mmCIF file with all atom_site columns, C-alpha atoms in Angstrom:
data_model
loop_
_atom_site.group_PDB
_atom_site.id
_atom_site.type_symbol
_atom_site.label_atom_id
_atom_site.label_alt_id
_atom_site.label_comp_id
_atom_site.label_asym_id
_atom_site.label_entity_id
_atom_site.label_seq_id
_atom_site.pdbx_PDB_ins_code
_atom_site.Cartn_x
_atom_site.Cartn_y
_atom_site.Cartn_z
_atom_site.occupancy
_atom_site.B_iso_or_equiv
_atom_site.pdbx_formal_charge
_atom_site.auth_seq_id
_atom_site.auth_comp_id
_atom_site.auth_asym_id
_atom_site.auth_atom_id
_atom_site.pdbx_PDB_model_num
ATOM 1   C CA . MET A 1 1   ? -55.600 189.452 -50.212 1.00 70.00 ? 1402 MET A CA 1
ATOM 2   C CA . VAL A 1 2   ? -52.061 190.809 -50.409 1.00 68.00 ? 1403 VAL A CA 1
ATOM 3   C CA . SER A 1 3   ? -51.258 189.596 -46.909 1.00 80.00 ? 1404 SER A CA 1
ATOM 4   C CA . LEU A 1 4   ? -52.592 186.143 -47.741 1.00 77.00 ? 1405 LEU A CA 1
ATOM 5   C CA . LEU A 1 5   ? -50.425 186.032 -50.855 1.00 79.00 ? 1406 LEU A CA 1
ATOM 6   C CA . LEU A 1 6   ? -47.347 187.102 -48.881 1.00 82.00 ? 1407 LEU A CA 1
ATOM 7   C CA . LEU A 1 7   ? -48.127 184.455 -46.267 1.00 83.00 ? 1408 LEU A CA 1
ATOM 8   C CA . SER A 1 8   ? -48.326 181.797 -48.989 1.00 85.00 ? 1409 SER A CA 1
ATOM 9   C CA . TYR A 1 9   ? -44.985 182.873 -50.425 1.00 86.00 ? 1410 TYR A CA 1
ATOM 10  C CA . GLY A 1 10  ? -43.497 182.838 -46.953 1.00 89.00 ? 1411 GLY A CA 1
ATOM 11  C CA . VAL A 1 11  ? -44.719 179.293 -46.302 1.00 91.00 ? 1412 VAL A CA 1
ATOM 12  C CA . ILE A 1 12  ? -43.370 178.066 -49.653 1.00 92.00 ? 1413 ILE A CA 1
ATOM 13  C CA . PHE A 1 13  ? -40.009 179.737 -49.022 1.00 92.00 ? 1414 PHE A CA 1
ATOM 14  C CA . THR A 1 14  ? -39.811 178.264 -45.521 1.00 94.00 ? 1415 THR A CA 1
ATOM 15  C CA . ILE A 1 15  ? -40.570 174.767 -46.819 1.00 94.00 ? 1416 ILE A CA 1
ATOM 16  C CA . PHE A 1 16  ? -37.878 175.189 -49.480 1.00 94.00 ? 1417 PHE A CA 1
ATOM 17  C CA . ILE A 1 17  ? -35.291 176.271 -46.901 1.00 95.00 ? 1418 ILE A CA 1
ATOM 18  C CA . LEU A 1 18  ? -36.168 173.411 -44.555 1.00 95.00 ? 1419 LEU A CA 1
ATOM 19  C CA . ARG A 1 19  ? -36.079 170.867 -47.368 1.00 95.00 ? 1420 ARG A CA 1
ATOM 20  C CA . THR A 1 20  ? -32.695 172.193 -48.555 1.00 95.00 ? 1421 THR A CA 1
ATOM 21  C CA . ALA A 1 21  ? -31.331 171.997 -45.013 1.00 95.00 ? 1422 ALA A CA 1
ATOM 22  C CA . PHE A 1 22  ? -32.564 168.413 -44.734 1.00 94.00 ? 1423 PHE A CA 1
ATOM 23  C CA . VAL A 1 23  ? -30.853 167.383 -47.989 1.00 94.00 ? 1424 VAL A CA 1
ATOM 24  C CA . LEU A 1 24  ? -27.580 169.002 -46.895 1.00 94.00 ? 1425 LEU A CA 1
ATOM 25  C CA . TYR A 1 25  ? -27.876 167.319 -43.506 1.00 94.00 ? 1426 TYR A CA 1
ATOM 26  C CA . GLN A 1 26  ? -28.253 163.947 -45.221 1.00 92.00 ? 1427 GLN A CA 1
ATOM 27  C CA . ILE A 1 27  ? -25.211 164.620 -47.390 1.00 94.00 ? 1428 ILE A CA 1
ATOM 28  C CA . ASN A 1 28  ? -22.966 165.658 -44.506 1.00 93.00 ? 1429 ASN A CA 1
ATOM 29  C CA . PHE A 1 29  ? -24.144 163.482 -41.640 1.00 89.00 ? 1430 PHE A CA 1
ATOM 30  C CA . CYS A 1 30  ? -26.105 160.530 -43.045 1.00 83.00 ? 1431 CYS A CA 1
ATOM 31  C CA . PRO A 1 31  ? -24.177 159.331 -46.088 1.00 72.00 ? 1432 PRO A CA 1
ATOM 32  C CA . GLY A 1 32  ? -25.395 156.101 -47.574 1.00 68.00 ? 1433 GLY A CA 1
ATOM 33  C CA . PRO A 1 33  ? -24.734 153.880 -50.589 1.00 61.00 ? 1434 PRO A CA 1
ATOM 34  C CA . LEU A 1 34  ? -26.111 154.760 -53.990 1.00 57.00 ? 1435 LEU A CA 1
ATOM 35  C CA . ASN A 1 35  ? -29.548 153.181 -54.111 1.00 59.00 ? 1436 ASN A CA 1
ATOM 36  C CA . ILE A 1 36  ? -30.420 152.425 -57.718 1.00 56.00 ? 1437 ILE A CA 1
ATOM 37  C CA . LYS A 1 37  ? -32.954 149.743 -58.554 1.00 54.00 ? 1438 LYS A CA 1
ATOM 38  C CA . ALA A 1 38  ? -31.896 149.441 -62.169 1.00 59.00 ? 1439 ALA A CA 1
ATOM 39  C CA . LYS A 1 39  ? -28.959 147.279 -63.212 1.00 76.00 ? 1440 LYS A CA 1
ATOM 40  C CA . SER A 1 40  ? -27.014 150.280 -64.431 1.00 87.00 ? 1441 SER A CA 1
ATOM 41  C CA . ALA A 1 41  ? -26.664 153.902 -63.353 1.00 92.00 ? 1442 ALA A CA 1
ATOM 42  C CA . LYS A 1 42  ? -27.008 156.722 -65.841 1.00 95.00 ? 1443 LYS A CA 1
ATOM 43  C CA . THR A 1 43  ? -23.752 158.586 -65.285 1.00 96.00 ? 1444 THR A CA 1
ATOM 44  C CA . MET A 1 44  ? -22.938 162.196 -66.131 1.00 97.00 ? 1445 MET A CA 1
ATOM 45  C CA . ILE A 1 45  ? -19.211 162.891 -66.529 1.00 97.00 ? 1446 ILE A CA 1
ATOM 46  C CA . VAL A 1 46  ? -17.956 166.470 -66.453 1.00 96.00 ? 1447 VAL A CA 1
ATOM 47  C CA . LEU A 1 47  ? -14.842 167.189 -68.491 1.00 94.00 ? 1448 LEU A CA 1
ATOM 48  C CA . GLY A 1 48  ? -12.694 170.262 -67.997 1.00 83.00 ? 1449 GLY A CA 1
ATOM 49  C CA . SER A 1 49  ? -9.790  170.989 -70.286 1.00 77.00 ? 1450 SER A CA 1
ATOM 50  C CA . GLY A 1 50  ? -6.130  170.033 -70.261 1.00 76.00 ? 1451 GLY A CA 1
ATOM 51  C CA . GLY A 1 51  ? -5.128  168.296 -67.041 1.00 81.00 ? 1452 GLY A CA 1
ATOM 52  C CA . HIS A 1 52  ? -8.693  167.883 -65.819 1.00 84.00 ? 1453 HIS A CA 1
ATOM 53  C CA . THR A 1 53  ? -9.616  165.886 -68.918 1.00 89.00 ? 1454 THR A CA 1
ATOM 54  C CA . THR A 1 54  ? -6.464  163.753 -68.713 1.00 90.00 ? 1455 THR A CA 1
ATOM 55  C CA . GLU A 1 55  ? -7.127  162.890 -65.083 1.00 91.00 ? 1456 GLU A CA 1
ATOM 56  C CA . MET A 1 56  ? -10.771 162.086 -65.733 1.00 93.00 ? 1457 MET A CA 1
ATOM 57  C CA . PHE A 1 57  ? -10.015 159.603 -68.501 1.00 93.00 ? 1458 PHE A CA 1
ATOM 58  C CA . LYS A 1 58  ? -7.473  157.864 -66.264 1.00 92.00 ? 1459 LYS A CA 1
ATOM 59  C CA . LEU A 1 59  ? -10.225 157.501 -63.701 1.00 91.00 ? 1460 LEU A CA 1
ATOM 60  C CA . LEU A 1 60  ? -12.759 156.334 -66.292 1.00 93.00 ? 1461 LEU A CA 1
ATOM 61  C CA . SER A 1 61  ? -10.408 153.602 -67.481 1.00 90.00 ? 1462 SER A CA 1
ATOM 62  C CA . THR A 1 62  ? -11.114 151.810 -64.169 1.00 89.00 ? 1463 THR A CA 1
ATOM 63  C CA . LEU A 1 63  ? -14.886 152.215 -64.420 1.00 88.00 ? 1464 LEU A CA 1
ATOM 64  C CA . ASN A 1 64  ? -17.224 149.270 -64.936 1.00 89.00 ? 1465 ASN A CA 1
ATOM 65  C CA . PHE A 1 65  ? -19.065 150.408 -68.061 1.00 88.00 ? 1466 PHE A CA 1
ATOM 66  C CA . GLU A 1 66  ? -21.759 147.763 -67.632 1.00 88.00 ? 1467 GLU A CA 1
ATOM 67  C CA . LYS A 1 67  ? -22.718 149.304 -64.294 1.00 91.00 ? 1468 LYS A CA 1
ATOM 68  C CA . TYR A 1 68  ? -22.347 152.970 -65.256 1.00 92.00 ? 1469 TYR A CA 1
ATOM 69  C CA . TYR A 1 69  ? -24.416 153.149 -68.406 1.00 91.00 ? 1470 TYR A CA 1
ATOM 70  C CA . PRO A 1 70  ? -25.422 155.156 -70.368 1.00 94.00 ? 1471 PRO A CA 1
ATOM 71  C CA . ARG A 1 71  ? -22.785 157.864 -69.977 1.00 96.00 ? 1472 ARG A CA 1
ATOM 72  C CA . ILE A 1 72  ? -23.326 161.549 -70.676 1.00 97.00 ? 1473 ILE A CA 1
ATOM 73  C CA . TYR A 1 73  ? -20.173 163.608 -71.156 1.00 97.00 ? 1474 TYR A CA 1
ATOM 74  C CA . VAL A 1 74  ? -20.400 167.356 -70.558 1.00 96.00 ? 1475 VAL A CA 1
ATOM 75  C CA . VAL A 1 75  ? -17.867 169.667 -72.211 1.00 94.00 ? 1476 VAL A CA 1
ATOM 76  C CA . THR A 1 76  ? -17.730 173.400 -72.892 1.00 91.00 ? 1477 THR A CA 1
ATOM 77  C CA . TYR A 1 77  ? -18.311 174.881 -76.317 1.00 90.00 ? 1478 TYR A CA 1
ATOM 78  C CA . SER A 1 78  ? -14.730 176.183 -76.292 1.00 86.00 ? 1479 SER A CA 1
ATOM 79  C CA . ASP A 1 79  ? -13.191 172.747 -75.691 1.00 88.00 ? 1480 ASP A CA 1
ATOM 80  C CA . PRO A 1 80  ? -13.319 170.622 -78.877 1.00 88.00 ? 1481 PRO A CA 1
ATOM 81  C CA . LEU A 1 81  ? -10.240 168.703 -77.698 1.00 90.00 ? 1482 LEU A CA 1
ATOM 82  C CA . SER A 1 82  ? -12.133 167.022 -74.855 1.00 91.00 ? 1483 SER A CA 1
ATOM 83  C CA . GLN A 1 83  ? -14.967 166.104 -77.207 1.00 90.00 ? 1484 GLN A CA 1
ATOM 84  C CA . GLY A 1 84  ? -12.452 164.468 -79.524 1.00 90.00 ? 1485 GLY A CA 1
ATOM 85  C CA . LYS A 1 85  ? -10.993 162.490 -76.626 1.00 92.00 ? 1486 LYS A CA 1
ATOM 86  C CA . VAL A 1 86  ? -14.465 161.174 -75.788 1.00 94.00 ? 1487 VAL A CA 1
ATOM 87  C CA . ALA A 1 87  ? -14.798 159.789 -79.313 1.00 91.00 ? 1488 ALA A CA 1
ATOM 88  C CA . GLU A 1 88  ? -11.386 158.125 -78.977 1.00 91.00 ? 1489 GLU A CA 1
ATOM 89  C CA . PHE A 1 89  ? -12.177 156.675 -75.559 1.00 93.00 ? 1490 PHE A CA 1
ATOM 90  C CA . GLU A 1 90  ? -15.679 155.370 -76.292 1.00 92.00 ? 1491 GLU A CA 1
ATOM 91  C CA . LYS A 1 91  ? -15.463 152.526 -78.800 1.00 81.00 ? 1492 LYS A CA 1
ATOM 92  C CA . GLY A 1 92  ? -19.177 151.892 -79.220 1.00 77.00 ? 1493 GLY A CA 1
ATOM 93  C CA . ASP A 1 93  ? -22.518 153.468 -78.448 1.00 81.00 ? 1494 ASP A CA 1
ATOM 94  C CA . GLY A 1 94  ? -24.107 154.021 -75.062 1.00 84.00 ? 1495 GLY A CA 1
ATOM 95  C CA . TYR A 1 95  ? -22.881 157.563 -74.585 1.00 93.00 ? 1496 TYR A CA 1
ATOM 96  C CA . ALA A 1 96  ? -23.778 161.133 -75.471 1.00 95.00 ? 1497 ALA A CA 1
ATOM 97  C CA . VAL A 1 97  ? -21.925 164.447 -75.467 1.00 96.00 ? 1498 VAL A CA 1
ATOM 98  C CA . GLU A 1 98  ? -23.529 167.653 -74.241 1.00 96.00 ? 1499 GLU A CA 1
ATOM 99  C CA . LYS A 1 99  ? -22.075 171.164 -74.425 1.00 94.00 ? 1500 LYS A CA 1
ATOM 100 C CA . VAL A 1 100 ? -22.450 174.040 -71.981 1.00 92.00 ? 1501 VAL A CA 1
ATOM 101 C CA . PRO A 1 101 ? -21.061 177.583 -71.828 1.00 88.00 ? 1502 PRO A CA 1
ATOM 102 C CA . ARG A 1 102 ? -17.963 178.024 -69.687 1.00 81.00 ? 1503 ARG A CA 1
ATOM 103 C CA . SER A 1 103 ? -18.923 179.390 -66.274 1.00 74.00 ? 1504 SER A CA 1
ATOM 104 C CA . ARG A 1 104 ? -15.623 181.210 -65.728 1.00 69.00 ? 1505 ARG A CA 1
ATOM 105 C CA . LYS A 1 105 ? -12.564 181.645 -67.909 1.00 69.00 ? 1506 LYS A CA 1
ATOM 106 C CA . VAL A 1 106 ? -9.037  181.613 -66.528 1.00 65.00 ? 1507 VAL A CA 1
ATOM 107 C CA . GLY A 1 107 ? -8.196  185.091 -65.287 1.00 66.00 ? 1508 GLY A CA 1
ATOM 108 C CA . GLN A 1 108 ? -11.758 186.362 -65.619 1.00 70.00 ? 1509 GLN A CA 1
ATOM 109 C CA . SER A 1 109 ? -12.828 188.869 -62.969 1.00 74.00 ? 1510 SER A CA 1
ATOM 110 C CA . TYR A 1 110 ? -15.209 187.662 -60.298 1.00 72.00 ? 1511 TYR A CA 1
ATOM 111 C CA . PHE A 1 111 ? -17.696 190.404 -61.198 1.00 72.00 ? 1512 PHE A CA 1
ATOM 112 C CA . THR A 1 112 ? -18.096 189.400 -64.848 1.00 74.00 ? 1513 THR A CA 1
ATOM 113 C CA . SER A 1 113 ? -17.980 185.714 -63.926 1.00 77.00 ? 1514 SER A CA 1
ATOM 114 C CA . VAL A 1 114 ? -21.337 186.169 -62.162 1.00 80.00 ? 1515 VAL A CA 1
ATOM 115 C CA . PHE A 1 115 ? -22.998 186.750 -65.522 1.00 81.00 ? 1516 PHE A CA 1
ATOM 116 C CA . THR A 1 116 ? -21.183 183.934 -67.333 1.00 83.00 ? 1517 THR A CA 1
ATOM 117 C CA . PHE A 1 117 ? -22.053 181.617 -64.441 1.00 84.00 ? 1518 PHE A CA 1
ATOM 118 C CA . LEU A 1 118 ? -25.743 182.478 -64.771 1.00 88.00 ? 1519 LEU A CA 1
ATOM 119 C CA . TRP A 1 119 ? -25.574 181.814 -68.508 1.00 88.00 ? 1520 TRP A CA 1
ATOM 120 C CA . ALA A 1 120 ? -23.877 178.466 -67.821 1.00 88.00 ? 1521 ALA A CA 1
ATOM 121 C CA . CYS A 1 121 ? -26.716 177.671 -65.398 1.00 91.00 ? 1522 CYS A CA 1
ATOM 122 C CA . VAL A 1 122 ? -29.231 177.934 -68.228 1.00 92.00 ? 1523 VAL A CA 1
ATOM 123 C CA . GLY A 1 123 ? -27.428 175.268 -70.276 1.00 93.00 ? 1524 GLY A CA 1
ATOM 124 C CA . SER A 1 124 ? -26.750 173.118 -67.220 1.00 94.00 ? 1525 SER A CA 1
ATOM 125 C CA . CYS A 1 125 ? -30.401 173.112 -66.177 1.00 95.00 ? 1526 CYS A CA 1
ATOM 126 C CA . ARG A 1 126 ? -31.444 171.888 -69.612 1.00 95.00 ? 1527 ARG A CA 1
ATOM 127 C CA . ILE A 1 127 ? -28.928 169.033 -69.568 1.00 96.00 ? 1528 ILE A CA 1
ATOM 128 C CA . VAL A 1 128 ? -29.704 167.845 -66.034 1.00 97.00 ? 1529 VAL A CA 1
ATOM 129 C CA . VAL A 1 129 ? -33.478 167.969 -66.515 1.00 96.00 ? 1530 VAL A CA 1
ATOM 130 C CA . HIS A 1 130 ? -33.254 166.248 -69.893 1.00 96.00 ? 1531 HIS A CA 1
ATOM 131 C CA . HIS A 1 131 ? -31.061 163.351 -68.751 1.00 97.00 ? 1532 HIS A CA 1
ATOM 132 C CA . LEU A 1 132 ? -31.911 163.048 -65.018 1.00 96.00 ? 1533 LEU A CA 1
ATOM 133 C CA . PRO A 1 133 ? -28.649 161.205 -64.220 1.00 96.00 ? 1534 PRO A CA 1
ATOM 134 C CA . ASP A 1 134 ? -28.251 158.810 -61.305 1.00 95.00 ? 1535 ASP A CA 1
ATOM 135 C CA . VAL A 1 135 ? -24.600 159.780 -60.772 1.00 96.00 ? 1536 VAL A CA 1
ATOM 136 C CA . ILE A 1 136 ? -22.521 162.811 -61.628 1.00 97.00 ? 1537 ILE A CA 1
ATOM 137 C CA . LEU A 1 137 ? -18.728 162.510 -61.620 1.00 96.00 ? 1538 LEU A CA 1
ATOM 138 C CA . CYS A 1 138 ? -16.440 165.535 -61.764 1.00 95.00 ? 1539 CYS A CA 1
ATOM 139 C CA . ASN A 1 139 ? -12.883 166.434 -60.850 1.00 92.00 ? 1540 ASN A CA 1
ATOM 140 C CA . GLY A 1 140 ? -12.671 170.179 -60.545 1.00 81.00 ? 1541 GLY A CA 1
ATOM 141 C CA . PRO A 1 141 ? -13.564 172.179 -63.657 1.00 79.00 ? 1542 PRO A CA 1
ATOM 142 C CA . GLY A 1 142 ? -15.752 175.191 -62.928 1.00 82.00 ? 1543 GLY A CA 1
ATOM 143 C CA . ILE A 1 143 ? -18.480 174.001 -65.286 1.00 88.00 ? 1544 ILE A CA 1
ATOM 144 C CA . CYS A 1 144 ? -19.423 171.326 -62.746 1.00 92.00 ? 1545 CYS A CA 1
ATOM 145 C CA . LEU A 1 145 ? -20.746 173.927 -60.267 1.00 92.00 ? 1546 LEU A CA 1
ATOM 146 C CA . PRO A 1 146 ? -24.056 174.737 -61.993 1.00 93.00 ? 1547 PRO A CA 1
ATOM 147 C CA . LEU A 1 147 ? -24.554 171.077 -62.927 1.00 96.00 ? 1548 LEU A CA 1
ATOM 148 C CA . ILE A 1 148 ? -24.196 170.004 -59.307 1.00 96.00 ? 1549 ILE A CA 1
ATOM 149 C CA . LEU A 1 149 ? -26.461 172.848 -58.216 1.00 95.00 ? 1550 LEU A CA 1
ATOM 150 C CA . PHE A 1 150 ? -29.301 171.467 -60.335 1.00 96.00 ? 1551 PHE A CA 1
ATOM 151 C CA . MET A 1 151 ? -28.569 167.907 -59.241 1.00 97.00 ? 1552 MET A CA 1
ATOM 152 C CA . LEU A 1 152 ? -29.114 169.117 -55.672 1.00 96.00 ? 1553 LEU A CA 1
ATOM 153 C CA . LEU A 1 153 ? -32.328 170.897 -56.626 1.00 96.00 ? 1554 LEU A CA 1
ATOM 154 C CA . LEU A 1 154 ? -33.701 167.654 -58.049 1.00 96.00 ? 1555 LEU A CA 1
ATOM 155 C CA . ARG A 1 155 ? -33.247 166.139 -54.605 1.00 95.00 ? 1556 ARG A CA 1
ATOM 156 C CA . VAL A 1 156 ? -34.654 169.164 -52.784 1.00 96.00 ? 1557 VAL A CA 1
ATOM 157 C CA . PHE A 1 157 ? -37.856 168.920 -54.838 1.00 95.00 ? 1558 PHE A CA 1
ATOM 158 C CA . SER A 1 158 ? -37.872 165.092 -54.580 1.00 93.00 ? 1559 SER A CA 1
ATOM 159 C CA . LEU A 1 159 ? -37.766 164.756 -58.358 1.00 93.00 ? 1560 LEU A CA 1
ATOM 160 C CA . LYS A 1 160 ? -34.751 162.432 -58.595 1.00 92.00 ? 1561 LYS A CA 1
ATOM 161 C CA . GLN A 1 161 ? -32.447 160.696 -56.144 1.00 91.00 ? 1562 GLN A CA 1
ATOM 162 C CA . ASN A 1 162 ? -28.845 160.863 -57.284 1.00 94.00 ? 1563 ASN A CA 1
ATOM 163 C CA . ARG A 1 163 ? -25.240 160.623 -56.181 1.00 94.00 ? 1564 ARG A CA 1
ATOM 164 C CA . ILE A 1 164 ? -22.709 163.440 -56.544 1.00 96.00 ? 1565 ILE A CA 1
ATOM 165 C CA . VAL A 1 165 ? -19.062 162.351 -56.649 1.00 96.00 ? 1566 VAL A CA 1
ATOM 166 C CA . TYR A 1 166 ? -16.243 164.889 -56.666 1.00 96.00 ? 1567 TYR A CA 1
ATOM 167 C CA . VAL A 1 167 ? -12.607 163.857 -57.107 1.00 95.00 ? 1568 VAL A CA 1
ATOM 168 C CA . GLU A 1 168 ? -10.072 166.546 -56.261 1.00 93.00 ? 1569 GLU A CA 1
ATOM 169 C CA . SER A 1 169 ? -7.264  167.090 -58.756 1.00 90.00 ? 1570 SER A CA 1
ATOM 170 C CA . PHE A 1 170 ? -3.991  165.195 -58.276 1.00 88.00 ? 1571 PHE A CA 1
ATOM 171 C CA . CYS A 1 171 ? -2.038  168.464 -58.116 1.00 87.00 ? 1572 CYS A CA 1
ATOM 172 C CA . ARG A 1 172 ? -3.882  169.491 -54.953 1.00 90.00 ? 1573 ARG A CA 1
ATOM 173 C CA . VAL A 1 173 ? -1.622  168.156 -52.203 1.00 88.00 ? 1574 VAL A CA 1
ATOM 174 C CA . LYS A 1 174 ? -2.053  170.492 -49.229 1.00 88.00 ? 1575 LYS A CA 1
ATOM 175 C CA . THR A 1 175 ? -5.012  172.718 -50.123 1.00 92.00 ? 1576 THR A CA 1
ATOM 176 C CA . LEU A 1 176 ? -8.270  172.272 -51.997 1.00 94.00 ? 1577 LEU A CA 1
ATOM 177 C CA . SER A 1 177 ? -9.020  173.995 -55.258 1.00 92.00 ? 1578 SER A CA 1
ATOM 178 C CA . LEU A 1 178 ? -11.592 176.812 -55.273 1.00 89.00 ? 1579 LEU A CA 1
ATOM 179 C CA . THR A 1 179 ? -14.153 174.417 -56.743 1.00 92.00 ? 1580 THR A CA 1
ATOM 180 C CA . GLY A 1 180 ? -13.316 171.862 -54.065 1.00 94.00 ? 1581 GLY A CA 1
ATOM 181 C CA . LYS A 1 181 ? -13.780 174.398 -51.280 1.00 95.00 ? 1582 LYS A CA 1
ATOM 182 C CA . ILE A 1 182 ? -17.186 175.370 -52.636 1.00 94.00 ? 1583 ILE A CA 1
ATOM 183 C CA . LEU A 1 183 ? -18.382 171.791 -53.094 1.00 96.00 ? 1584 LEU A CA 1
ATOM 184 C CA . TYR A 1 184 ? -16.892 170.250 -49.951 1.00 96.00 ? 1585 TYR A CA 1
ATOM 185 C CA . ARG A 1 185 ? -20.227 170.287 -48.086 1.00 95.00 ? 1586 ARG A CA 1
ATOM 186 C CA . LEU A 1 186 ? -22.449 169.860 -51.157 1.00 96.00 ? 1587 LEU A CA 1
ATOM 187 C CA . VAL A 1 187 ? -21.384 166.479 -52.554 1.00 96.00 ? 1588 VAL A CA 1
ATOM 188 C CA . ASP A 1 188 ? -21.976 162.941 -51.345 1.00 95.00 ? 1589 ASP A CA 1
ATOM 189 C CA . ASP A 1 189 ? -18.452 161.675 -51.946 1.00 95.00 ? 1590 ASP A CA 1
ATOM 190 C CA . PHE A 1 190 ? -15.457 164.010 -51.787 1.00 96.00 ? 1591 PHE A CA 1
ATOM 191 C CA . VAL A 1 191 ? -12.405 162.031 -52.905 1.00 95.00 ? 1592 VAL A CA 1
ATOM 192 C CA . VAL A 1 192 ? -8.797  163.217 -52.611 1.00 94.00 ? 1593 VAL A CA 1
ATOM 193 C CA . ASN A 1 193 ? -5.553  161.824 -53.974 1.00 91.00 ? 1594 ASN A CA 1
ATOM 194 C CA . TRP A 1 194 ? -3.330  162.709 -51.038 1.00 91.00 ? 1595 TRP A CA 1
ATOM 195 C CA . LYS A 1 195 ? -3.593  161.469 -47.456 1.00 91.00 ? 1596 LYS A CA 1
ATOM 196 C CA . GLU A 1 196 ? -2.618  164.901 -46.126 1.00 91.00 ? 1597 GLU A CA 1
ATOM 197 C CA . LEU A 1 197 ? -5.892  166.349 -47.413 1.00 92.00 ? 1598 LEU A CA 1
ATOM 198 C CA . SER A 1 198 ? -7.940  163.628 -45.747 1.00 90.00 ? 1599 SER A CA 1
ATOM 199 C CA . HIS A 1 199 ? -6.388  164.635 -42.429 1.00 91.00 ? 1600 HIS A CA 1
ATOM 200 C CA . MET A 1 200 ? -7.246  168.300 -42.961 1.00 93.00 ? 1601 MET A CA 1
ATOM 201 C CA . TYR A 1 201 ? -10.779 167.712 -44.251 1.00 94.00 ? 1602 TYR A CA 1
ATOM 202 C CA . PRO A 1 202 ? -12.734 165.067 -42.282 1.00 93.00 ? 1603 PRO A CA 1
ATOM 203 C CA . ARG A 1 203 ? -15.280 164.445 -45.060 1.00 94.00 ? 1604 ARG A CA 1
ATOM 204 C CA . ALA A 1 204 ? -12.580 163.733 -47.619 1.00 94.00 ? 1605 ALA A CA 1
ATOM 205 C CA . ILE A 1 205 ? -12.156 160.115 -48.737 1.00 93.00 ? 1606 ILE A CA 1
ATOM 206 C CA . TYR A 1 206 ? -8.660  158.815 -49.451 1.00 91.00 ? 1607 TYR A CA 1
ATOM 207 C CA . VAL A 1 207 ? -8.464  155.471 -51.237 1.00 80.00 ? 1608 VAL A CA 1
ATOM 208 C CA . GLY A 1 208 ? -4.999  155.836 -52.731 1.00 77.00 ? 1609 GLY A CA 1
ATOM 209 C CA . ARG A 1 209 ? -3.767  157.690 -55.792 1.00 71.00 ? 1610 ARG A CA 1
ATOM 210 C CA . LEU A 1 210 ? -6.437  157.568 -58.490 1.00 67.00 ? 1611 LEU A CA 1
ATOM 211 C CA . PHE A 1 211 ? -4.514  159.333 -61.270 1.00 58.00 ? 1612 PHE A CA 1
#
């Protein structure tokens, strides 16, 4: 009985690993256009603080709001400034604001950040499962890591097809940020603002300065 149970767990784990490998293979070697049957794509937008938020709103100013609708903004509990900027930017309805714990504070040790990251995962899982976005757009804040993780899991379990778009910060000219290095192989579209980075990282997309 025990051996049969262990065999079942082993089969489930093997299927999970193979399915994850297949999704990552698709992302890295078989990229395709976002396939959404609806007229608009539910879009999740991750806001950091300070420069990250400023850059994101510059990018959003070029967005076709009729196509990317409704919009879900994700901010941290410790960042009321970004939430206020959302209210200034959005003139009508069609958007929501969700809050998550910060996954890692500036200067926080890597050891303690493991626990804050796990706590951030709890809030991120709730938001992703509740909204099931078609697209997630982020530009570097650490809070995007657990959100993207659960977006990938939706695809691994065939619960929701989605598109993950990462735009590297404007200040990153010759090297990627830590978040960028982690997500380089995990996102569908990895966009950079400097041509030098597109030469160093073959998957990077350079379409000119976005910010």
